[in-house]
């Protein structure tokens, strides 16, 4: 498979392919997980930087010069 074809796949499709399971219940759990969790930001040369959200106590990701909460969407400048 080419890199382009792999990149065109959805996150759910990639997770299902990695799991390589024929169990319908497991596949349903994977689909539910992918729908309920946000996509992580793209990996930069510094990696993925995280911190805690002051509002909801979930994970915030560094995106350029901005912290963005993965759960509530709260944003803060660096």
PDB file of C-alpha atoms in Angstrom:
ATOM      1  CA  UNK A   1       0.000   0.000   0.000  1.00  0.00           C
ATOM      2  CA  UNK A   2       1.312   3.453  -0.808  1.00  0.00           C
ATOM      3  CA  UNK A   3       1.746   6.133   1.831  1.00  0.00           C
ATOM      4  CA  UNK A   4      -0.917   8.207   0.079  1.00  0.00           C
ATOM      5  CA  UNK A   5      -3.514   5.428   0.345  1.00  0.00           C
ATOM      6  CA  UNK A   6      -2.692   4.858   4.022  1.00  0.00           C
ATOM      7  CA  UNK A   7      -2.960   8.596   4.796  1.00  0.00           C
ATOM      8  CA  UNK A   8      -6.336   8.765   3.051  1.00  0.00           C
ATOM      9  CA  UNK A   9      -7.811   6.206   5.454  1.00  0.00           C
ATOM     10  CA  UNK A  10      -9.871   7.461   8.360  1.00  0.00           C
ATOM     11  CA  UNK A  11      -8.585   7.094  11.908  1.00  0.00           C
ATOM     12  CA  UNK A  12     -11.319   4.517  12.567  1.00  0.00           C
ATOM     13  CA  UNK A  13     -10.243   2.451   9.559  1.00  0.00           C
ATOM     14  CA  UNK A  14      -6.604   2.548  10.685  1.00  0.00           C
ATOM     15  CA  UNK A  15      -7.535   1.448  14.237  1.00  0.00           C
ATOM     16  CA  UNK A  16      -9.674  -1.409  12.889  1.00  0.00           C
ATOM     17  CA  UNK A  17      -6.868  -2.505  10.574  1.00  0.00           C
ATOM     18  CA  UNK A  18      -4.327  -2.438  13.426  1.00  0.00           C
ATOM     19  CA  UNK A  19      -6.633  -4.479  15.668  1.00  0.00           C
ATOM     20  CA  UNK A  20      -7.041  -7.099  12.931  1.00  0.00           C
ATOM     21  CA  UNK A  21     -10.048  -8.623  14.664  1.00  0.00           C
ATOM     22  CA  UNK A  22     -13.102 -10.325  13.201  1.00  0.00           C
ATOM     23  CA  UNK A  23     -14.987 -10.082  16.520  1.00  0.00           C
ATOM     24  CA  UNK A  24     -17.985  -7.788  15.909  1.00  0.00           C
ATOM     25  CA  UNK A  25     -18.155  -6.635  19.533  1.00  0.00           C
ATOM     26  CA  UNK A  26     -14.482  -5.671  19.595  1.00  0.00           C
ATOM     27  CA  UNK A  27     -14.844  -3.824  16.294  1.00  0.00           C
ATOM     28  CA  UNK A  28     -17.880  -1.945  17.686  1.00  0.00           C
ATOM     29  CA  UNK A  29     -15.850  -0.917  20.758  1.00  0.00           C
ATOM     30  CA  UNK A  30     -13.050   0.361  18.514  1.00  0.00           C
ATOM     31  CA  UNK A  31     -15.494   2.387  16.415  1.00  0.00           C
ATOM     32  CA  UNK A  32     -17.077   3.840  19.594  1.00  0.00           C
ATOM     33  CA  UNK A  33     -13.632   4.700  20.990  1.00  0.00           C
ATOM     34  CA  UNK A  34     -12.604   6.482  17.781  1.00  0.00           C
ATOM     35  CA  UNK A  35     -15.874   8.448  17.746  1.00  0.00           C
ATOM     36  CA  UNK A  36     -15.590   9.469  21.403  1.00  0.00           C
ATOM     37  CA  UNK A  37     -11.948  10.567  21.433  1.00  0.00           C
ATOM     38  CA  UNK A  38     -10.438  13.460  19.492  1.00  0.00           C
ATOM     39  CA  UNK A  39      -7.700  12.959  16.945  1.00  0.00           C
ATOM     40  CA  UNK A  40      -4.277  13.799  18.340  1.00  0.00           C
ATOM     41  CA  UNK A  41      -2.441  16.694  16.707  1.00  0.00           C
ATOM     42  CA  UNK A  42       0.181  16.025  14.074  1.00  0.00           C
ATOM     43  CA  UNK A  43       3.586  15.018  15.398  1.00  0.00           C
ATOM     44  CA  UNK A  44       6.089  17.858  15.198  1.00  0.00           C
ATOM     45  CA  UNK A  45       9.849  17.718  15.514  1.00  0.00           C
ATOM     46  CA  UNK A  46       9.356  18.422  19.243  1.00  0.00           C
ATOM     47  CA  UNK A  47       6.859  15.586  19.653  1.00  0.00           C
ATOM     48  CA  UNK A  48       3.399  15.996  21.160  1.00  0.00           C
ATOM     49  CA  UNK A  49       3.344  18.277  24.188  1.00  0.00           C
ATOM     50  CA  UNK A  50       0.515  17.945  26.711  1.00  0.00           C
ATOM     51  CA  UNK A  51      -0.642  19.589  29.926  1.00  0.00           C
ATOM     52  CA  UNK A  52      -3.770  19.555  32.066  1.00  0.00           C
ATOM     53  CA  UNK A  53      -6.800  21.690  31.290  1.00  0.00           C
ATOM     54  CA  UNK A  54      -7.621  24.106  34.131  1.00  0.00           C
ATOM     55  CA  UNK A  55     -11.356  23.928  33.359  1.00  0.00           C
ATOM     56  CA  UNK A  56     -12.198  20.250  32.899  1.00  0.00           C
ATOM     57  CA  UNK A  57      -8.930  18.588  34.061  1.00  0.00           C
ATOM     58  CA  UNK A  58      -8.544  16.654  30.796  1.00  0.00           C
ATOM     59  CA  UNK A  59      -5.613  16.767  28.362  1.00  0.00           C
ATOM     60  CA  UNK A  60      -4.543  19.888  26.474  1.00  0.00           C
ATOM     61  CA  UNK A  61      -2.305  19.582  23.406  1.00  0.00           C
ATOM     62  CA  UNK A  62       0.193  22.161  22.194  1.00  0.00           C
ATOM     63  CA  UNK A  63      -0.716  23.281  18.695  1.00  0.00           C
ATOM     64  CA  UNK A  64       1.726  25.846  17.370  1.00  0.00           C
ATOM     65  CA  UNK A  65       1.666  28.582  20.042  1.00  0.00           C
ATOM     66  CA  UNK A  66      -1.651  27.584  21.582  1.00  0.00           C
ATOM     67  CA  UNK A  67      -2.839  25.013  24.135  1.00  0.00           C
ATOM     68  CA  UNK A  68      -6.094  23.338  23.023  1.00  0.00           C
ATOM     69  CA  UNK A  69      -8.121  21.057  25.306  1.00  0.00           C
ATOM     70  CA  UNK A  70      -9.054  17.752  23.718  1.00  0.00           C
ATOM     71  CA  UNK A  71     -12.287  17.521  25.709  1.00  0.00           C
ATOM     72  CA  UNK A  72     -13.870  20.931  26.240  1.00  0.00           C
ATOM     73  CA  UNK A  73     -12.055  22.929  23.548  1.00  0.00           C
ATOM     74  CA  UNK A  74     -10.665  25.510  26.007  1.00  0.00           C
ATOM     75  CA  UNK A  75      -7.711  27.420  24.489  1.00  0.00           C
ATOM     76  CA  UNK A  76      -4.841  29.269  26.127  1.00  0.00           C
ATOM     77  CA  UNK A  77      -1.860  31.154  24.737  1.00  0.00           C
ATOM     78  CA  UNK A  78       1.555  29.751  25.530  1.00  0.00           C
TER      79      UNK A  78
END
